[in-house]
N, CA and C of each residue as an Amber inpcrd file, in Angstrom:
protein
   336
  16.5830000   8.1210000 -32.3590000  16.0230000   6.8890000 -32.8830000
  14.5160000   6.8820000 -32.6350000  13.7730000   6.3240000 -33.5620000
  12.3120000   6.2390000 -33.4710000  11.9100000   4.8090000 -33.1210000
  10.9930000   4.6710000 -32.1610000  10.4780000   3.3680000 -31.7440000
   8.9610000   3.3650000 -31.9110000   8.3900000   2.1760000 -32.0670000
   6.9370000   2.0260000 -32.1230000   6.4920000   1.0830000 -31.0150000
   5.3850000   1.4420000 -30.3650000   4.7850000   0.5820000 -29.3520000
   3.2740000   0.6490000 -29.4900000   2.6250000  -0.4480000 -29.1470000
   1.1660000  -0.5270000 -29.2080000   0.5980000  -0.5050000 -27.7950000
  -0.5980000   0.0760000 -27.6800000  -1.2780000   0.1720000 -26.3910000
  -2.7620000  -0.1190000 -26.5640000  -3.3830000  -0.6360000 -25.5060000
  -4.8350000  -0.7450000 -25.5080000  -5.4280000   0.6560000 -25.3700000
  -6.7250000   0.7640000 -25.5470000  -7.3850000   2.0670000 -25.6650000
  -7.1780000   2.9740000 -24.4640000  -7.3990000   2.4690000 -23.2520000
  -7.3080000   3.3500000 -22.0800000  -5.9120000   3.9460000 -21.8890000
  -4.8410000   3.1340000 -21.8550000  -3.5200000   3.7490000 -21.7060000
  -3.1400000   4.6410000 -22.8880000  -3.5970000   4.2940000 -24.0880000
  -3.3300000   5.1560000 -25.2380000  -3.9440000   6.5370000 -25.0170000
  -5.2040000   6.5570000 -24.6030000  -5.8800000   7.8360000 -24.3650000
  -5.2300000   8.6180000 -23.2320000  -4.7500000   7.9160000 -22.2030000
  -4.0780000   8.5890000 -21.0890000  -2.7800000   9.2540000 -21.5500000
  -2.0370000   8.5880000 -22.4100000  -0.8050000   9.1820000 -22.9360000
  -1.1440000  10.3470000 -23.8590000  -2.1220000  10.1540000 -24.7410000
  -2.4970000  11.2080000 -25.6880000  -2.9570000  12.4770000 -24.9780000
  -3.5930000  12.3240000 -23.8120000  -4.0850000  13.4870000 -23.0640000
  -3.0120000  14.0980000 -22.1720000  -1.8850000  13.4040000 -22.0290000
  -0.8150000  13.8860000 -21.1530000  -0.9700000  13.4570000 -19.7120000
  -1.9930000  12.6450000 -19.4120000  -2.2320000  12.2080000 -18.0340000
  -1.2430000  11.1270000 -17.5930000  -0.8380000  10.2670000 -18.5150000
   0.1140000   9.1940000 -18.2170000   1.4740000   9.6080000 -18.7560000
   2.4720000   9.6960000 -17.8670000   3.7910000  10.1860000 -18.2860000
   4.9060000   9.1570000 -18.0870000   4.5630000   7.9820000 -17.5540000
   5.5330000   6.8850000 -17.4640000   4.8830000   5.6300000 -18.0360000
   5.5050000   5.0490000 -19.0400000   5.0580000   3.7850000 -19.6130000
   5.9470000   2.6850000 -19.0500000   5.3380000   1.6730000 -18.4390000
   6.1110000   0.5880000 -17.8300000   6.1460000  -0.6080000 -18.7780000
   7.3440000  -1.1250000 -18.9720000   7.5460000  -2.2570000 -19.8780000
   8.6090000  -3.1950000 -19.3240000   8.5680000  -4.4280000 -19.8120000
   9.6420000  -5.3720000 -19.5660000  10.8870000  -4.8270000 -20.2600000
  12.0310000  -4.9750000 -19.6530000  13.2670000  -4.4570000 -20.2530000
  13.8900000  -5.5320000 -21.1540000  13.1130000  -5.9320000 -22.1570000
  13.5740000  -6.9540000 -23.0940000  14.5030000  -6.3270000 -24.1370000
  14.8930000  -7.1120000 -25.1290000  15.8470000  -6.6370000 -26.1240000
  15.3710000  -5.3580000 -26.8120000  14.0920000  -5.2880000 -27.1240000
  13.5480000  -4.1130000 -27.8140000  13.6680000  -2.8630000 -26.9480000
  13.3070000  -2.9690000 -25.6670000  13.3350000  -1.8060000 -24.7760000
  14.7560000  -1.4120000 -24.3820000  15.6990000  -2.3520000 -24.4520000
  17.0890000  -2.0300000 -24.1370000  17.6960000  -1.0810000 -25.1690000
  17.0550000  -0.9470000 -26.3230000  17.5400000  -0.0550000 -27.3780000
  17.1170000   1.4000000 -27.1650000  16.2060000   1.6440000 -26.2380000
  15.6740000   2.9970000 -26.0230000  16.6800000   3.8350000 -25.2470000
  16.8650000   5.0720000 -25.7000000  17.7940000   6.0000000 -25.0490000
  17.1000000   7.3430000 -24.8270000  17.6550000   8.1260000 -23.9100000
  17.1390000   9.4720000 -23.6790000  17.1460000  10.2550000 -24.9830000
  16.0810000  10.9950000 -25.2230000  15.9730000  11.7920000 -26.4350000
  15.3350000  11.0680000 -27.6060000  15.2210000   9.7390000 -27.5300000
  14.5550000   8.9800000 -28.5900000  13.0780000   9.3480000 -28.6360000
  12.4450000   9.0550000 -29.7580000  11.0090000   9.2630000 -29.8880000
  10.3060000   7.9160000 -29.9420000   9.1230000   7.8740000 -29.3350000
   8.2860000   6.6770000 -29.3740000   6.9440000   7.0690000 -29.9620000
   6.5470000   6.3440000 -31.0080000   5.2200000   6.5200000 -31.5790000
   4.3340000   5.4180000 -31.0150000   3.3410000   5.8120000 -30.2320000
   2.3820000   4.8620000 -29.6840000   1.1860000   4.7850000 -30.6220000
   0.7100000   3.5660000 -30.8740000  -0.5130000   3.3870000 -31.6510000
  -1.5020000   2.5800000 -30.8150000  -2.7700000   2.7890000 -31.1160000
  -3.8360000   2.1120000 -30.3760000  -4.0970000   0.7520000 -31.0160000
  -4.1190000  -0.3030000 -30.2040000  -4.3100000  -1.6630000 -30.7210000
  -5.5300000  -1.7890000 -31.6260000  -6.6880000  -1.3210000 -31.1480000
  -7.9370000  -1.5110000 -31.8800000  -8.1040000  -0.5460000 -33.0500000
  -7.3610000   0.5440000 -33.0270000  -7.4220000   1.5530000 -34.0950000
  -6.0000000   2.0130000 -34.4050000  -5.2350000   1.1900000 -35.1370000
  -3.8160000   1.4860000 -35.3600000  -3.5560000   2.8060000 -36.0820000
  -4.5870000   3.3690000 -36.6920000  -4.4090000   4.6770000 -37.3310000
  -4.2920000   5.7970000 -36.2950000  -4.7340000   5.5310000 -35.0680000
  -4.5880000   6.5040000 -33.9780000  -3.1720000   6.4110000 -33.4310000
  -2.4450000   7.5040000 -33.5360000  -1.0450000   7.5190000 -33.1110000
  -0.7650000   8.7670000 -32.2870000   0.2010000   8.6550000 -31.3840000
   0.6680000   9.8080000 -30.6200000   2.1880000   9.7070000 -30.5210000
   2.8570000  10.8310000 -30.7410000   4.3190000  10.8660000 -30.7050000
   4.8020000  11.4380000 -29.3810000   5.8140000  10.7880000 -28.8350000
   6.3750000  11.2080000 -27.5540000   7.8970000  11.2090000 -27.6350000
   8.5040000  11.8910000 -26.6740000   9.9600000  11.9200000 -26.5550000
  10.3380000  11.3100000 -25.2120000  11.3930000  10.5040000 -25.1900000
  11.8760000   9.8810000 -23.9590000  12.6720000  10.9230000 -23.1700000
  12.1840000  11.2320000 -21.9530000  12.8670000  12.2250000 -21.1160000
  13.4610000  11.5970000 -19.8570000  13.2360000  10.2970000 -19.6750000
  13.8190000   9.6100000 -18.5300000  13.6630000   8.1110000 -18.6640000
  14.5920000   7.3750000 -18.0930000  14.5380000   5.9130000 -18.0830000
  14.7700000   5.4430000 -16.6560000  13.8330000   4.6820000 -16.1380000
  13.8640000   4.2200000 -14.7510000  14.0380000   2.7060000 -14.7600000
  15.2450000   2.2390000 -14.4640000  15.5710000   0.8130000 -14.5350000
  15.3540000   0.1730000 -13.1710000  14.5930000  -0.9230000 -13.1300000
  14.2910000  -1.6170000 -11.8770000  14.3270000  -3.1240000 -12.0920000
  14.4450000  -3.8530000 -10.9780000  14.4100000  -5.3150000 -11.0370000
  12.9890000  -5.8400000 -11.1750000  12.0070000  -5.0860000 -10.6520000
  10.6280000  -5.5710000 -10.6770000   9.6500000  -4.4130000 -10.8350000
   8.4560000  -4.7400000 -11.3300000   7.4010000  -3.7330000 -11.4280000
   6.9910000  -3.2580000 -10.0400000   6.9990000  -4.1570000  -9.0810000
   6.6410000  -3.7800000  -7.7090000   7.5630000  -2.6690000  -7.2030000
   8.8630000  -2.8140000  -7.4290000   9.8270000  -1.7880000  -7.0050000
   9.6280000  -0.4820000  -7.7770000   9.4070000  -0.5860000  -9.0750000
   9.1740000   0.6020000  -9.9030000   7.9560000   1.3720000  -9.4050000
   6.8560000   0.6660000  -9.1990000   5.6230000   1.3230000  -8.7660000
   5.7360000   1.8620000  -7.3440000   6.5450000   1.2060000  -6.5030000
   6.7030000   1.6560000  -5.1130000   7.3970000   3.0100000  -5.0310000
   8.2580000   3.3140000  -5.9900000   9.0550000   4.5450000  -5.9510000
   8.3860000   5.7530000  -6.6040000   7.2250000   5.5560000  -7.2310000
   6.6000000   6.6450000  -7.9870000   5.0930000   6.6520000  -7.7610000
   4.5090000   7.8270000  -7.8380000   3.0660000   7.9720000  -7.6620000
   2.3300000   7.1950000  -8.7530000   1.3250000   6.3990000  -8.3770000
   0.5940000   5.6010000  -9.3690000  -0.0200000   6.4300000 -10.4990000
  -0.3720000   7.6740000 -10.2140000  -1.0030000   8.5030000 -11.2470000
  -0.0650000   8.7610000 -12.4270000   1.2470000   8.7220000 -12.1980000
   2.2040000   8.9300000 -13.2890000   2.1320000   7.8150000 -14.3290000
   1.6440000   6.6360000 -13.8930000   1.4850000   5.4730000 -14.7710000
   0.0490000   5.3500000 -15.2880000  -0.8130000   6.2880000 -14.8950000
  -2.2120000   6.2270000 -15.2940000  -3.0590000   5.3480000 -14.4050000
  -2.5840000   5.0660000 -13.1830000  -3.3290000   4.2060000 -12.2700000
  -3.7110000   4.9140000 -10.9890000  -4.6390000   4.3000000 -10.2650000
  -5.0970000   4.8750000  -9.0030000  -4.3580000   4.3070000  -7.8030000
  -3.8170000   3.0890000  -7.9490000  -3.1040000   2.4710000  -6.8290000
  -2.0100000   1.5590000  -7.3630000  -1.0390000   1.2780000  -6.5270000
   0.0430000   0.3680000  -6.9140000  -0.4910000  -1.0440000  -7.1530000
  -1.4730000  -1.4450000  -6.3440000  -2.0680000  -2.7750000  -6.4980000
  -2.7460000  -2.9080000  -7.8630000  -3.4610000  -1.8560000  -8.2600000
  -4.1160000  -1.8580000  -9.5680000  -3.0760000  -1.9750000 -10.6840000
  -2.0140000  -1.1820000 -10.5860000  -0.9630000  -1.2180000 -11.6070000
  -0.3500000  -2.6100000 -11.7170000  -0.0610000  -3.2280000 -10.5700000
   0.5250000  -4.5780000 -10.5880000  -0.4270000  -5.5890000 -11.2100000
  -1.7160000  -5.4960000 -10.8830000  -2.6780000  -6.4460000 -11.4450000
  -2.7850000  -6.2780000 -12.9590000  -2.6920000  -5.0460000 -13.4450000
  -2.7640000  -4.7960000 -14.8810000  -1.5190000  -5.3100000 -15.6100000
  -0.3510000  -5.0220000 -15.0710000   0.8960000  -5.3810000 -15.7530000
   1.0980000  -6.8970000 -15.7880000   0.5840000  -7.5990000 -14.7760000
   0.7380000  -9.0580000 -14.7210000  -0.0730000  -9.7540000 -15.8080000
  -1.0050000  -9.0360000 -16.4350000  -1.7530000  -9.6070000 -17.5540000
  -0.8780000  -9.7340000 -18.8000000   0.2140000  -8.9660000 -18.8230000
   1.0690000  -8.9270000 -20.0050000   2.3970000  -9.6560000 -19.8280000
   2.9310000  -9.6560000 -18.6090000   4.2790000 -10.1800000 -18.3890000
   4.2940000 -11.2290000 -17.2840000   5.0270000 -12.3060000 -17.5140000
   5.1490000 -13.3690000 -16.5150000   6.2130000 -13.0010000 -15.4790000
   6.1240000 -13.6270000 -14.3100000   7.1400000 -13.4270000 -13.2740000
   8.5150000 -13.8560000 -13.7810000   8.5450000 -14.9210000 -14.5840000
   9.8120000 -15.4250000 -15.1100000  10.4800000 -14.3920000 -16.0140000
   9.7010000 -13.7810000 -16.9110000  10.2700000 -12.7620000 -17.7990000
  10.7050000 -11.5270000 -17.0180000   9.9280000 -11.1650000 -16.0110000
  10.2870000 -10.0170000 -15.1790000  11.6290000 -10.2600000 -14.4880000
  11.8360000 -11.4640000 -13.9600000  13.0990000 -11.7990000 -13.3000000
  14.2460000 -11.8780000 -14.3030000  13.9640000 -12.3540000 -15.5020000
  15.0000000 -12.5130000 -16.5230000  15.4910000 -11.1650000 -17.0570000
  14.5660000 -10.2580000 -17.3590000  14.9160000  -9.0080000 -18.0390000
  14.9760000  -7.7760000 -17.1390000  14.2400000  -7.7930000 -16.0380000
  14.0590000  -6.5600000 -15.2900000  13.0020000  -5.7120000 -15.9840000
  12.7970000  -4.5000000 -15.4940000  11.7490000  -3.6490000 -16.0450000
  12.2820000  -2.2360000 -16.2510000  11.5470000  -1.4680000 -17.0350000
  11.9130000  -0.0730000 -17.2540000  10.6520000   0.7840000 -17.2360000
  10.7540000   1.9090000 -16.5680000   9.7260000   2.9390000 -16.6340000
  10.2290000   3.9890000 -17.6080000   9.4850000   4.2110000 -18.6610000
   9.9100000   5.1520000 -19.7020000   9.1600000   6.4650000 -19.4890000
   9.8880000   7.4800000 -19.0310000   9.2780000   8.8120000 -18.8400000
   9.1730000   9.4800000 -20.1980000   7.9630000   9.9480000 -20.5100000
   7.7130000  10.5010000 -21.8350000   7.0820000  11.8880000 -21.7480000
   7.2680000  12.6410000 -22.8100000   6.6080000  13.9310000 -22.9840000
   6.0190000  13.9520000 -24.3870000   4.8500000  14.5410000 -24.5160000
   4.2100000  14.6350000 -25.8250000   5.0240000  15.5220000 -26.7590000
   5.0340000  15.1360000 -28.0370000   5.7150000  15.8980000 -29.0790000
   4.6400000  16.3700000 -30.0540000   4.7360000  17.6060000 -30.4860000
   3.7460000  18.1410000 -31.4490000   3.8510000  17.4450000 -32.7830000
């Protein structure tokens, strides 16, 4: 199955370069459809013509972003510290939604 997701410039570039290998998202209805082996096409918010194709090679299900980030090196998410990652993700998702849906770390690999 093919999925589409949008990213701001910095995380888009990190994925395109192969530096970011886990994308963290709320485990809402859309993300619950993702399965191992699926492909995700990421596009850049400010330049939607910029796209990068990836394959899902792992799914990390957690109750909170704090728990997800605690179990993995921040560099895998494109961050320098767990605190930085938490501050960034809180700009997008409320505590209420995080508690309602849980979270998922999507392990990805670039596809030619």
